[in-house]
Short mmCIF file of C-alpha atoms and ligand atoms in Angstrom, two decimals:
data_model
loop_
_atom_site.label_atom_id
_atom_site.label_comp_id
_atom_site.label_asym_id
_atom_site.label_seq_id
_atom_site.Cartn_x
_atom_site.Cartn_y
_atom_site.Cartn_z
CA MET A 24 -17.46 8.73 -87.66
CA ILE A 25 -18.17 5.72 -85.45
CA CYS A 26 -20.74 3.31 -86.86
CA VAL A 27 -22.16 1.21 -84.03
CA SER A 28 -23.35 -2.27 -85.03
CA ILE A 29 -26.44 -3.85 -83.52
CA GLY A 30 -26.91 -7.59 -83.88
CA ARG A 31 -29.85 -9.02 -81.92
CA SER A 32 -32.21 -11.90 -82.57
CA ARG A 33 -35.35 -9.96 -81.55
CA TRP A 34 -36.44 -6.84 -83.40
CA LYS A 35 -37.72 -5.24 -80.17
CA MET A 36 -34.19 -5.38 -78.76
CA VAL A 37 -32.81 -3.82 -81.95
CA VAL A 38 -35.25 -0.90 -81.66
CA HIS A 39 -34.49 -0.53 -77.96
CA GLU A 40 -30.70 -0.55 -78.43
CA HIS A 41 -30.95 1.83 -81.38
CA GLN A 42 -32.79 4.33 -79.21
CA ALA A 43 -30.30 3.87 -76.37
CA LEU A 44 -27.38 4.50 -78.74
CA ALA A 45 -29.03 7.63 -80.14
CA ALA A 46 -29.49 8.91 -76.59
CA LYS A 47 -25.77 8.36 -76.01
CA GLY A 48 -24.87 10.38 -79.09
CA ALA A 49 -24.32 7.71 -81.75
CA GLU A 50 -24.38 9.31 -85.19
CA LEU A 51 -24.63 6.18 -87.34
CA VAL A 52 -25.92 2.69 -86.51
CA GLU A 53 -25.50 -0.51 -88.52
CA LEU A 54 -28.54 -2.78 -88.31
CA ARG A 55 -27.43 -6.37 -88.86
CA LEU A 56 -30.59 -7.90 -90.28
CA ASP A 57 -28.96 -11.35 -90.48
CA TRP A 58 -28.96 -11.60 -86.68
CA LEU A 59 -32.76 -11.45 -86.44
CA SER A 60 -34.39 -14.82 -85.80
CA SER A 61 -37.13 -14.30 -88.41
CA VAL A 62 -37.30 -12.41 -91.69
CA PRO A 63 -37.56 -8.84 -90.44
CA ASP A 64 -40.24 -6.29 -91.06
CA LEU A 65 -37.96 -3.53 -92.31
CA ASN A 66 -40.51 -0.80 -91.66
CA VAL A 67 -40.58 -1.51 -87.94
CA LEU A 68 -36.82 -1.07 -87.78
CA ILE A 69 -36.37 2.01 -89.93
CA GLN A 70 -39.65 3.97 -89.87
CA ASN A 71 -38.90 6.18 -86.88
CA ARG A 72 -35.16 5.56 -86.77
CA PRO A 73 -33.44 7.86 -84.30
CA THR A 74 -30.15 8.00 -86.29
CA PRO A 75 -29.02 7.39 -89.87
CA VAL A 76 -28.48 3.68 -90.52
CA VAL A 77 -26.38 1.23 -92.49
CA ILE A 78 -28.44 -1.82 -93.51
CA THR A 79 -26.34 -4.99 -93.59
CA CYS A 80 -27.40 -8.61 -94.04
CA ARG A 81 -24.47 -11.04 -94.03
CA ARG A 82 -24.51 -14.56 -95.45
CA ARG A 83 -23.19 -17.48 -93.42
CA GLU A 84 -20.18 -17.87 -95.72
CA ASP A 85 -19.25 -14.28 -94.82
CA ARG A 86 -19.51 -15.16 -91.08
CA GLY A 87 -23.02 -13.71 -90.91
CA ARG A 88 -26.18 -15.45 -89.63
CA TRP A 89 -28.61 -15.14 -92.56
CA ARG A 90 -30.79 -18.25 -92.77
CA GLY A 91 -33.11 -17.26 -95.63
CA THR A 92 -32.44 -17.63 -99.32
CA GLU A 93 -30.08 -15.38 -101.26
CA GLU A 94 -33.05 -14.07 -103.24
CA GLN A 95 -34.81 -13.03 -99.99
CA ARG A 96 -31.64 -11.35 -98.77
CA GLN A 97 -31.18 -9.29 -101.91
CA THR A 98 -34.89 -8.40 -101.90
CA LEU A 99 -34.46 -7.05 -98.37
CA LEU A 100 -31.45 -4.97 -99.38
CA ARG A 101 -33.36 -3.57 -102.38
CA ALA A 102 -36.34 -2.79 -100.13
CA ALA A 103 -34.02 -0.89 -97.77
CA ILE A 104 -32.76 1.20 -100.69
CA VAL A 105 -36.31 1.90 -101.90
CA ALA A 106 -37.25 2.92 -98.35
CA GLY A 107 -34.44 5.48 -98.51
CA VAL A 108 -32.07 4.28 -95.77
CA GLU A 109 -28.86 6.29 -95.57
CA TYR A 110 -26.44 3.43 -96.38
CA VAL A 111 -26.64 -0.13 -97.58
CA ASP A 112 -23.77 -2.62 -97.30
CA LEU A 113 -23.27 -4.67 -100.47
CA GLU A 114 -20.66 -7.40 -100.67
CA GLU A 115 -18.36 -7.11 -103.67
CA ASP A 116 -19.98 -10.00 -105.58
CA ILE A 117 -23.56 -8.63 -105.38
CA ALA A 118 -22.81 -4.92 -105.73
CA LYS A 119 -23.34 -5.02 -109.48
CA SER A 120 -26.73 -6.72 -109.30
CA ILE A 121 -28.14 -4.16 -106.84
CA PRO A 122 -28.07 -0.82 -108.63
CA ARG A 123 -27.91 2.67 -107.14
CA TYR A 124 -31.30 4.24 -106.43
CA GLY A 125 -32.40 7.45 -104.69
CA LYS A 126 -30.19 8.94 -102.00
CA THR A 127 -29.02 5.70 -100.41
CA LYS A 128 -25.22 5.51 -100.33
CA ARG A 129 -23.47 2.29 -101.27
CA ILE A 130 -20.85 0.71 -99.01
CA VAL A 131 -19.21 -1.96 -101.14
CA SER A 132 -17.54 -4.39 -98.77
CA TYR A 133 -14.81 -7.04 -98.66
CA HIS A 134 -14.08 -9.14 -95.58
CA ASN A 135 -11.33 -11.68 -95.06
CA PHE A 136 -11.35 -13.47 -91.70
CA ASP A 137 -8.14 -15.44 -92.35
CA GLY A 138 -5.57 -12.89 -93.37
CA THR A 139 -4.66 -9.72 -95.23
CA PRO A 140 -4.03 -10.55 -98.88
CA ASP A 141 -0.83 -9.33 -100.54
CA ASP A 142 -2.82 -7.75 -103.34
CA LEU A 143 -4.88 -5.29 -101.25
CA ALA A 144 -4.50 -2.58 -103.89
CA ALA A 145 -5.83 -4.92 -106.63
CA ILE A 146 -8.88 -5.79 -104.51
CA HIS A 147 -9.46 -2.09 -103.93
CA GLN A 148 -9.22 -1.32 -107.65
CA ARG A 149 -11.75 -4.07 -108.39
CA MET A 150 -14.16 -2.63 -105.84
CA ALA A 151 -13.72 0.90 -107.15
CA LYS A 152 -15.44 -0.26 -110.37
CA LEU A 153 -18.63 -1.23 -108.50
CA ASP A 154 -20.04 2.29 -108.04
CA PRO A 155 -19.22 2.64 -104.34
CA ASP A 156 -19.68 5.73 -102.20
CA ILE A 157 -17.50 4.02 -99.62
CA ILE A 158 -15.23 1.01 -100.07
CA LYS A 159 -15.06 -1.11 -96.92
CA ILE A 160 -12.11 -3.51 -96.60
CA VAL A 161 -11.74 -5.48 -93.39
CA THR A 162 -9.13 -8.22 -93.04
CA MET A 163 -7.53 -10.28 -90.30
CA ALA A 164 -4.11 -8.96 -89.25
CA ASN A 165 -1.64 -11.77 -88.60
CA SER A 166 1.27 -9.37 -88.18
CA PRO A 167 1.73 -5.64 -87.57
CA SER A 168 2.79 -5.26 -91.20
CA ASP A 169 -0.74 -6.32 -92.31
CA MET A 170 -2.14 -3.42 -90.36
CA ALA A 171 0.44 -1.00 -91.73
CA ARG A 172 -0.37 -2.04 -95.32
CA MET A 173 -4.08 -1.58 -94.67
CA LEU A 174 -3.68 1.91 -93.25
CA ARG A 175 -1.43 2.91 -96.17
CA LEU A 176 -4.16 1.76 -98.56
CA VAL A 177 -6.74 3.87 -96.71
CA LYS A 178 -4.44 6.89 -96.83
CA ASP A 179 -3.61 6.56 -100.54
CA SER A 180 -7.15 5.89 -101.73
CA ALA A 181 -9.01 8.51 -103.81
CA ILE A 182 -12.38 6.88 -102.97
CA PRO A 183 -13.36 7.11 -99.28
CA THR A 184 -12.19 3.80 -97.84
CA ALA A 185 -13.19 2.36 -94.49
CA GLY A 186 -10.22 0.03 -93.98
CA PHE A 187 -9.00 -1.65 -90.83
CA CYS A 188 -7.92 -5.03 -89.51
CA MET A 189 -9.54 -7.60 -87.25
CA GLY A 190 -8.02 -9.54 -84.37
CA GLU A 191 -5.97 -8.36 -81.41
CA ILE A 192 -2.99 -7.53 -83.63
CA GLY A 193 -5.22 -5.43 -85.89
CA MET A 194 -7.08 -3.63 -83.12
CA PRO A 195 -5.04 -0.38 -83.27
CA SER A 196 -6.12 0.09 -86.90
CA ARG A 197 -9.76 0.40 -85.77
CA VAL A 198 -8.72 3.52 -83.85
CA LEU A 199 -6.06 4.84 -86.23
CA CYS A 200 -8.00 4.45 -89.52
CA GLY A 201 -9.63 7.86 -88.95
CA LYS A 202 -6.22 9.53 -88.89
CA TYR A 203 -5.48 8.13 -92.34
CA GLY A 204 -8.81 9.21 -93.85
CA SER A 205 -11.25 6.37 -93.22
CA PRO A 206 -14.79 7.81 -93.22
CA LEU A 207 -15.97 5.14 -90.76
CA THR A 208 -14.86 2.80 -88.05
CA TYR A 209 -17.14 0.18 -86.53
CA ALA A 210 -17.88 -0.44 -82.85
CA THR A 211 -20.17 -2.69 -80.85
CA PHE A 212 -23.10 -1.80 -78.60
CA SER A 213 -21.17 -3.03 -75.54
CA GLU A 214 -17.92 -4.81 -74.65
CA SER A 215 -19.59 -8.19 -74.31
CA ARG A 216 -21.19 -8.04 -77.75
CA GLU A 217 -18.35 -8.37 -80.23
CA LEU A 218 -19.61 -9.03 -83.77
CA ALA A 219 -16.11 -9.35 -85.26
CA PRO A 220 -12.73 -10.21 -83.68
CA GLY A 221 -11.00 -7.30 -81.95
CA GLN A 222 -13.99 -4.95 -82.10
CA LEU A 223 -14.14 -2.21 -79.48
CA SER A 224 -17.33 -0.99 -77.89
CA PHE A 225 -18.83 2.43 -78.66
CA LYS A 226 -17.96 3.45 -75.10
CA GLN A 227 -14.30 2.36 -75.41
CA MET A 228 -13.95 4.08 -78.79
CA ARG A 229 -15.23 7.34 -77.40
CA GLU A 230 -14.14 7.37 -73.76
CA ILE A 231 -10.73 5.71 -73.98
CA TYR A 232 -9.62 6.47 -77.53
CA ASN A 233 -11.55 9.71 -78.13
CA TYR A 234 -12.01 8.50 -81.71
CA ASP A 235 -13.92 11.52 -82.98
CA ALA A 236 -10.97 13.77 -82.08
CA VAL A 237 -8.43 11.65 -84.04
CA THR A 238 -7.39 13.55 -87.16
CA GLU A 239 -4.53 13.60 -89.63
CA LYS A 240 -2.59 15.79 -87.18
CA THR A 241 -3.07 13.55 -84.13
CA ARG A 242 0.22 12.13 -82.81
CA VAL A 243 0.28 8.38 -82.18
CA PHE A 244 1.85 6.51 -79.28
CA GLY A 245 1.40 2.94 -78.13
CA VAL A 246 2.50 0.13 -75.90
CA VAL A 247 4.22 -2.94 -77.38
CA GLY A 248 4.04 -6.26 -75.55
CA ASP A 249 2.54 -9.73 -75.52
CA PRO A 250 0.10 -10.27 -73.89
CA ILE A 251 -1.22 -6.73 -74.09
CA ALA A 252 -5.03 -6.92 -73.93
CA HIS A 253 -5.20 -6.08 -70.22
CA SER A 254 -2.56 -3.34 -70.20
CA LEU A 255 -3.64 -0.27 -68.23
CA SER A 256 -1.30 1.98 -70.21
CA PRO A 257 -3.85 2.97 -72.93
CA LEU A 258 -6.25 4.15 -70.23
CA ILE A 259 -3.61 6.10 -68.31
CA HIS A 260 -2.00 7.80 -71.29
CA ASN A 261 -5.18 8.57 -73.24
CA PHE A 262 -6.85 10.11 -70.19
CA ALA A 263 -3.67 12.09 -69.49
CA PHE A 264 -3.48 13.36 -73.10
CA ARG A 265 -7.05 14.50 -72.84
CA SER A 266 -6.70 16.19 -69.47
CA GLU A 267 -3.57 18.02 -70.64
CA GLY A 268 -5.16 19.06 -73.95
CA ILE A 269 -2.64 17.15 -76.10
CA ASP A 270 -3.73 16.01 -79.56
CA ALA A 271 -2.47 12.42 -79.31
CA VAL A 272 -3.82 8.90 -79.09
CA TYR A 273 -2.27 5.78 -77.49
CA VAL A 274 -3.03 2.22 -78.64
CA PRO A 275 -1.94 -1.32 -77.63
CA PHE A 276 0.22 -3.20 -80.17
CA ARG A 277 0.39 -6.96 -79.63
CA ILE A 278 3.82 -7.92 -80.90
CA PRO A 279 4.86 -11.56 -80.51
CA GLU A 280 8.13 -12.36 -78.70
CA GLY A 281 11.21 -12.25 -80.93
CA THR A 282 9.64 -9.96 -83.53
CA LEU A 283 10.08 -6.48 -82.03
CA ALA A 284 12.60 -5.10 -84.53
CA GLU A 285 10.80 -6.35 -87.65
CA SER A 286 7.41 -5.24 -86.27
CA LEU A 287 8.56 -1.73 -85.45
CA GLN A 288 10.14 -1.48 -88.89
CA ALA A 289 6.86 -2.60 -90.47
CA LEU A 290 4.97 0.07 -88.48
CA ASP A 291 7.52 2.75 -89.37
CA PRO A 292 5.61 4.17 -92.38
CA LEU A 293 2.75 5.02 -90.00
CA GLY A 294 5.01 7.51 -88.22
CA ILE A 295 4.27 6.31 -84.68
CA ASP A 296 5.82 8.90 -82.35
CA GLY A 297 6.76 6.70 -79.39
CA TYR A 298 6.20 3.43 -77.56
CA SER A 299 5.96 2.15 -74.04
CA VAL A 300 7.62 -1.27 -73.95
CA THR A 301 6.56 -4.13 -71.75
CA ILE A 302 7.13 -7.87 -71.32
CA PRO A 303 8.71 -9.60 -73.29
CA HIS A 304 10.37 -6.80 -75.29
CA LYS A 305 12.32 -4.66 -72.81
CA GLU A 306 15.74 -6.15 -73.63
CA ALA A 307 15.01 -6.21 -77.37
CA ALA A 308 13.99 -2.53 -77.23
CA ALA A 309 17.36 -1.62 -75.72
CA LYS A 310 19.09 -3.41 -78.60
CA PHE A 311 16.77 -1.96 -81.26
CA ALA A 312 17.27 1.73 -80.45
CA GLU A 313 20.04 3.76 -82.04
CA HIS A 314 20.60 5.64 -78.76
CA CYS A 315 20.22 4.55 -75.11
CA ASP A 316 20.14 6.59 -71.91
CA ASP A 317 22.42 5.74 -68.94
CA ASP A 318 19.76 3.62 -67.17
CA VAL A 319 19.18 1.53 -70.30
CA ARG A 320 22.92 0.97 -70.69
CA ALA A 321 23.26 -0.03 -67.04
CA ILE A 322 20.14 -2.24 -66.90
CA GLY A 323 20.20 -3.60 -70.46
CA ALA A 324 16.45 -3.05 -70.78
CA SER A 325 14.21 -0.20 -71.97
CA ASN A 326 10.55 0.53 -71.31
CA THR A 327 10.28 3.65 -73.48
CA LEU A 328 11.14 4.40 -77.11
CA THR A 329 10.90 7.90 -78.53
CA ARG A 330 12.18 9.51 -81.71
CA ASN A 331 14.87 12.20 -81.63
CA GLU A 332 15.05 15.24 -83.97
CA ILE A 333 16.42 13.13 -86.79
CA GLN A 334 13.82 10.39 -86.31
CA GLN A 335 16.22 7.89 -84.74
CA TRP A 336 14.95 5.77 -81.87
CA GLN A 337 15.99 6.77 -78.38
CA ALA A 338 15.62 4.18 -75.58
CA ALA A 339 14.94 5.23 -72.00
CA ASN A 340 14.19 3.34 -68.82
CA THR A 341 11.65 5.04 -66.56
CA ASP A 342 11.17 1.97 -64.30
CA ALA A 343 14.44 2.50 -62.39
CA PRO A 344 13.98 6.19 -61.50
CA ALA A 345 10.29 5.56 -60.76
CA ALA A 346 11.23 2.77 -58.30
CA LEU A 347 13.78 5.02 -56.62
CA GLU A 348 11.27 7.88 -56.33
CA SER A 349 8.73 5.47 -54.80
CA ILE A 350 11.25 4.29 -52.20
CA LEU A 351 12.19 7.88 -51.37
CA LYS A 352 8.53 8.74 -50.97
CA GLY A 353 8.22 5.88 -48.49
CA LEU A 354 11.26 7.09 -46.55
CA SER A 355 10.10 10.72 -46.42
CA ALA A 356 8.70 12.31 -43.29
CA PRO A 357 5.91 14.90 -43.75
CA ASP A 358 8.33 17.73 -42.98
CA LYS A 359 11.47 16.18 -44.49
CA PRO A 360 11.48 14.66 -47.97
CA ALA A 361 14.09 11.92 -48.34
CA THR A 362 16.81 12.34 -50.97
CA GLU A 363 19.17 9.86 -52.65
CA THR A 364 21.79 10.42 -49.96
CA ASP A 365 19.33 8.85 -47.49
CA LEU A 366 19.75 5.59 -49.41
CA MET A 367 23.49 5.44 -48.95
CA GLY A 368 24.60 2.68 -46.59
CA ARG A 369 21.08 1.33 -45.96
CA LYS A 370 20.44 -2.41 -46.31
CA ALA A 371 17.92 -3.43 -48.99
CA LEU A 372 16.61 -6.94 -49.63
CA ILE A 373 15.15 -7.48 -53.10
CA LEU A 374 12.92 -10.50 -53.62
CA GLY A 375 13.09 -11.79 -57.20
CA ALA A 376 15.78 -11.74 -59.86
CA GLY A 377 13.89 -10.82 -63.03
CA GLY A 378 13.53 -7.57 -64.99
CA ALA A 379 12.00 -5.53 -62.17
CA ALA A 380 14.67 -6.68 -59.69
CA ARG A 381 17.38 -5.73 -62.18
CA ALA A 382 15.95 -2.20 -62.61
CA VAL A 383 15.39 -1.59 -58.86
CA GLY A 384 18.68 -3.27 -57.88
CA THR A 385 20.76 -1.26 -60.37
CA ALA A 386 19.22 2.01 -59.20
CA LEU A 387 19.75 1.20 -55.51
CA VAL A 388 23.35 -0.01 -55.96
CA ARG A 389 24.10 3.22 -57.83
CA ALA A 390 22.63 5.19 -54.92
CA GLY A 391 25.05 3.45 -52.53
CA THR A 392 22.52 1.10 -50.91
CA LEU A 393 23.80 -2.29 -49.66
CA VAL A 394 21.64 -4.53 -51.81
CA THR A 395 21.01 -8.26 -51.36
CA ILE A 396 19.18 -10.28 -54.01
CA CYS A 397 17.10 -13.26 -53.04
CA SER A 398 15.25 -15.36 -55.56
CA ARG A 399 13.36 -18.65 -55.60
CA THR A 400 15.84 -19.89 -58.20
CA HIS A 401 19.13 -19.23 -56.46
CA LYS A 402 21.18 -19.43 -59.67
CA ARG A 403 19.27 -16.40 -61.00
CA ALA A 404 19.94 -14.47 -57.77
CA ILE A 405 23.68 -15.20 -58.04
CA ALA A 406 23.78 -14.16 -61.68
CA LEU A 407 21.95 -10.87 -61.05
CA ALA A 408 23.99 -10.07 -57.94
CA ASP A 409 27.22 -10.63 -59.91
CA GLU A 410 25.92 -8.46 -62.72
CA ILE A 411 24.95 -5.43 -60.64
CA GLY A 412 27.60 -5.85 -57.95
CA CYS A 413 25.78 -6.82 -54.74
CA GLN A 414 25.15 -9.70 -52.29
CA HIS A 415 22.78 -12.65 -52.62
CA ILE A 416 21.11 -15.07 -50.20
CA THR A 417 18.95 -18.14 -50.63
CA TRP A 418 15.16 -17.91 -50.72
CA GLU A 419 14.93 -19.93 -47.50
CA ASN A 420 17.06 -17.32 -45.67
CA ARG A 421 15.05 -14.29 -46.70
CA GLY A 422 13.56 -13.85 -43.20
CA ALA A 423 16.96 -13.21 -41.61
CA GLY A 424 19.05 -10.05 -41.77
CA GLU A 425 16.57 -7.29 -40.81
CA PRO A 426 16.85 -5.14 -43.97
CA ASP A 427 15.98 -1.41 -43.83
CA ILE A 428 14.20 -1.68 -47.17
CA LEU A 429 12.33 -4.72 -48.47
CA VAL A 430 11.36 -4.71 -52.16
CA ASN A 431 9.11 -7.37 -53.65
CA CYS A 432 9.99 -7.84 -57.31
CA THR A 433 8.18 -11.18 -57.69
CA PRO A 434 4.58 -11.51 -58.86
CA VAL A 435 3.63 -13.17 -55.55
CA GLY A 436 0.44 -11.56 -54.21
CA MET A 437 -0.69 -10.34 -57.63
CA HIS A 438 -4.28 -10.81 -58.75
CA PRO A 439 -5.76 -13.44 -58.72
CA ASN A 440 -3.39 -14.96 -56.10
CA VAL A 441 -4.13 -12.24 -53.58
CA ASN A 442 -3.80 -14.48 -50.52
CA ALA A 443 -0.08 -15.06 -51.05
CA SER A 444 2.83 -13.04 -49.71
CA PRO A 445 6.56 -13.54 -50.43
CA TYR A 446 7.57 -12.40 -46.90
CA GLU A 447 6.15 -13.23 -43.46
CA GLY A 448 4.69 -10.39 -41.40
CA HIS A 449 6.63 -11.46 -38.27
CA TRP A 450 9.94 -10.95 -40.10
CA MET A 451 9.19 -7.22 -40.38
CA HIS A 452 10.51 -4.65 -37.89
CA ASP A 453 9.31 -1.15 -37.18
CA ARG A 454 12.23 0.76 -38.82
CA MET A 455 11.69 -1.05 -42.10
CA LEU A 456 10.22 0.22 -45.38
CA VAL A 457 8.20 -2.34 -47.35
CA PHE A 458 7.88 -1.62 -51.08
CA ASP A 459 5.76 -4.01 -53.12
CA THR A 460 6.13 -3.48 -56.88
CA VAL A 461 2.94 -5.50 -57.46
CA TYR A 462 0.14 -2.97 -58.15
CA ASN A 463 -2.88 -5.16 -58.71
CA PRO A 464 -4.30 -5.21 -56.09
CA GLU A 465 -3.06 -1.98 -54.58
CA THR A 466 -3.19 -3.44 -51.06
CA THR A 467 -1.42 -6.78 -51.41
CA LEU A 468 -1.15 -9.18 -48.50
CA LEU A 469 2.47 -8.02 -48.03
CA ILE A 470 1.32 -4.38 -47.75
CA ARG A 471 -1.49 -5.42 -45.41
CA HIS A 472 0.99 -7.25 -43.13
CA ALA A 473 3.14 -4.10 -43.03
CA ARG A 474 0.18 -1.84 -42.22
CA GLU A 475 -1.04 -4.14 -39.45
CA ARG A 476 2.38 -3.80 -37.81
CA GLY A 477 2.67 -0.05 -38.34
CA VAL A 478 5.54 -0.60 -40.80
CA ARG A 479 6.06 2.08 -43.51
CA ASN A 480 4.99 0.85 -46.91
CA VAL A 481 4.66 1.86 -50.56
CA SER A 482 2.48 0.10 -53.09
CA GLY A 483 3.37 -0.75 -56.70
CA ILE A 484 0.90 1.86 -57.94
CA GLU A 485 3.41 4.51 -56.94
CA MET A 486 6.07 3.05 -59.25
CA PHE A 487 3.60 2.28 -62.03
CA VAL A 488 2.22 5.81 -62.09
CA ARG A 489 5.64 7.43 -61.83
CA GLN A 490 7.10 5.39 -64.70
CA ALA A 491 4.07 6.36 -66.81
CA ALA A 492 4.40 10.04 -65.87
CA ARG A 493 8.06 10.00 -66.92
CA GLN A 494 7.09 8.37 -70.22
CA PHE A 495 4.46 11.07 -70.71
CA LYS A 496 7.18 13.71 -70.28
CA LEU A 497 9.38 11.95 -72.85
CA PHE A 498 6.43 11.68 -75.26
CA THR A 499 5.07 15.21 -74.93
CA GLY A 500 7.67 17.37 -73.20
CA LYS A 501 5.11 18.12 -70.46
CA PRO A 502 5.11 16.71 -66.92
CA GLY A 503 2.79 13.73 -66.55
CA PRO A 504 -0.33 14.43 -64.46
CA ILE A 505 0.64 12.02 -61.64
CA GLU A 506 -2.44 12.52 -59.46
CA GLN A 507 -4.82 12.01 -62.34
CA MET A 508 -2.88 8.92 -63.49
CA ARG A 509 -3.03 7.49 -59.97
CA LEU A 510 -6.78 8.00 -59.87
CA THR A 511 -7.18 6.30 -63.26
CA VAL A 512 -5.25 3.20 -62.15
CA ARG A 513 -7.11 3.02 -58.85
CA ARG A 514 -10.49 3.31 -60.56
CA VAL A 515 -9.68 0.34 -62.75
CA ILE A 516 -8.02 -2.02 -60.30
CA SER A 517 -9.33 -1.19 -56.87
CA PRO A 518 -12.35 -2.73 -55.29
CA LEU A 519 -14.44 -0.04 -53.55
CA GLY A 520 -12.69 -0.79 -50.26
CA ASP A 521 -9.30 0.14 -51.63
CA LEU A 522 -10.59 3.46 -52.90
CA ALA A 523 -12.06 4.50 -49.59
P1 LIG B 29 10.22 -11.66 -64.25
O1 LIG B 29 11.35 -11.11 -65.06
O2 LIG B 29 9.42 -12.78 -64.78
O3 LIG B 29 10.82 -12.12 -62.81
C1 LIG B 29 10.00 -12.66 -61.83
C2 LIG B 29 10.81 -13.03 -60.61
O4 LIG B 29 9.88 -13.46 -59.62
C3 LIG B 29 11.78 -14.17 -60.84
O5 LIG B 29 12.92 -13.99 -60.02
C4 LIG B 29 10.97 -15.38 -60.37
O6 LIG B 29 11.76 -16.43 -59.89
C5 LIG B 29 10.20 -14.81 -59.23
N1 LIG B 29 8.99 -15.58 -58.96
C6 LIG B 29 7.98 -15.83 -59.82
N2 LIG B 29 7.02 -16.54 -59.20
C7 LIG B 29 7.44 -16.76 -57.94
C8 LIG B 29 6.90 -17.45 -56.81
N3 LIG B 29 5.71 -18.03 -56.89
N4 LIG B 29 7.61 -17.47 -55.67
C9 LIG B 29 8.81 -16.86 -55.59
N5 LIG B 29 9.39 -16.19 -56.63
C10 LIG B 29 8.71 -16.15 -57.78
O7 LIG B 29 9.19 -10.52 -63.90
P2 LIG B 29 9.50 -8.96 -63.69
O8 LIG B 29 9.41 -8.22 -64.96
O9 LIG B 29 10.73 -8.82 -62.88
O10 LIG B 29 8.22 -8.51 -62.83
C11 LIG B 29 8.01 -9.02 -61.53
C12 LIG B 29 6.85 -8.28 -60.89
O11 LIG B 29 7.19 -6.93 -60.68
C13 LIG B 29 5.62 -8.23 -61.78
O12 LIG B 29 4.78 -9.31 -61.55
C14 LIG B 29 4.95 -6.92 -61.43
O13 LIG B 29 3.94 -7.15 -60.47
C15 LIG B 29 6.05 -6.12 -60.79
N6 LIG B 29 6.36 -4.92 -61.61
C16 LIG B 29 5.80 -3.77 -61.23
C17 LIG B 29 6.06 -2.61 -61.94
C18 LIG B 29 5.44 -1.31 -61.51
O14 LIG B 29 5.51 -0.34 -62.25
N7 LIG B 29 4.84 -1.26 -60.33
C19 LIG B 29 6.93 -2.65 -63.04
C20 LIG B 29 7.51 -3.86 -63.40
C21 LIG B 29 7.21 -5.00 -62.67
P3 LIG B 29 12.10 -17.75 -60.77
O15 LIG B 29 13.30 -17.40 -61.56
O16 LIG B 29 12.34 -18.79 -59.75
O17 LIG B 29 10.90 -18.04 -61.60
#
């Protein structure tokens, strides 16, 4: 069950938000009395409560806002119990001095904002002796292994344990704790009102992660990268799972550079079924997996990890085929879809010499296209061209040569630098195809230049959605719902004009 926390300084706002949450279907609401600017009149808050409540009043040393005395605080908690609230939150050190009374259930809580102690099980055992109905343990995750240890504790506990980790690294545990038996997870009233680091809003918990549907049987997938907070992949995959009726959830794992192998090993006991892989881990993922597909071997980078029948990791690269499909879509006529043979002998100019250029370049060279790499740092262009077996030119010369296919594999034009383009409009010609791998915004300045000149063009959304759809197939065995995925991405990134 999702417990939604309300922390407001005015009691009228608390009552108002409580009613709004009940109208949206909240089943349990935590009232943070310590946030109120004056000692609260409990009756006003709980008399006609529209949902069951947890009464919590945190001290300053526990990162709460309580300004009264400790005696006043404990008196309030006792009064809540006498008034018959559904739950009261008692920190470990006061749980003994506030005895059980009536039907009120006791959440005995432990918070650690700095880290996840090694002796989690010992802390849990200590708390089990304090007559809890629910043990709540919330710690800061400083590594994925902290989160894995926490979820193991939740799973192995005989007493219902609401256990999860704070911070961006710990965020997945707020969604996954239900799978491992946690009776509660906590969410905020809205995205802008985080009461603890890494908290998700009630809306995100329900609409993106479908928390109430996460059970022991739910399969788990995720994206590994750093940074990861703004990844669109959780939205795309979770919405796709839901629309295809697949019992699975997809969460973002922030994994610092250089720690992929150890992090995935630490997460192994959680039985994660598969990962999307993004910057900076694509090369490390290729090295980590026991088996690699042909594209991964050719490119040396993987964006997808799945488990085979004997639980070994299998690395795939869906970027390269997705880029090729996008180019073929751009070359197709309404009555004549283009095929790979249409790429043979055509001239392609790729701007950039990073990971995307390597994936697109490898795929095009293999299809028989005459590829030229051009990058701001010429040394990188030479190195990539040598590696994949193609030509290179200097950045200054990119306007010459009249390529049939232009591919932008630089971030130039990406939000927020939307007024930049890596290629001048007057260099384009009317038999050209312009493919911009940048997908935010959908209509980059480069794409706009092409459209103004009637030049065929394909946006980065095409590649992004197609690589995700291929991952979906690898994860679930079912074709990815491309149209629905495209709509999801557009809804998130496009201003209204782009959607029209
Ligand atoms: P990367 O490995 O960091 O490579 C970036 C390349 O762009 C490098 O060659 C870099 O040149 C060049 N570059 C960066 N800033 C530049 C500037 N201001 N002017 C000229 N060149 C510049 O990144 P990546 O993984 O290849 O990704 C590149 C872009 O591809 C991303 O930003 C993303 O928009 C797009 N992408 C799209 C998809 C999709 O599914 N649609 C998938 C992957 C990537 P230097 O060496 O000189 O820095």
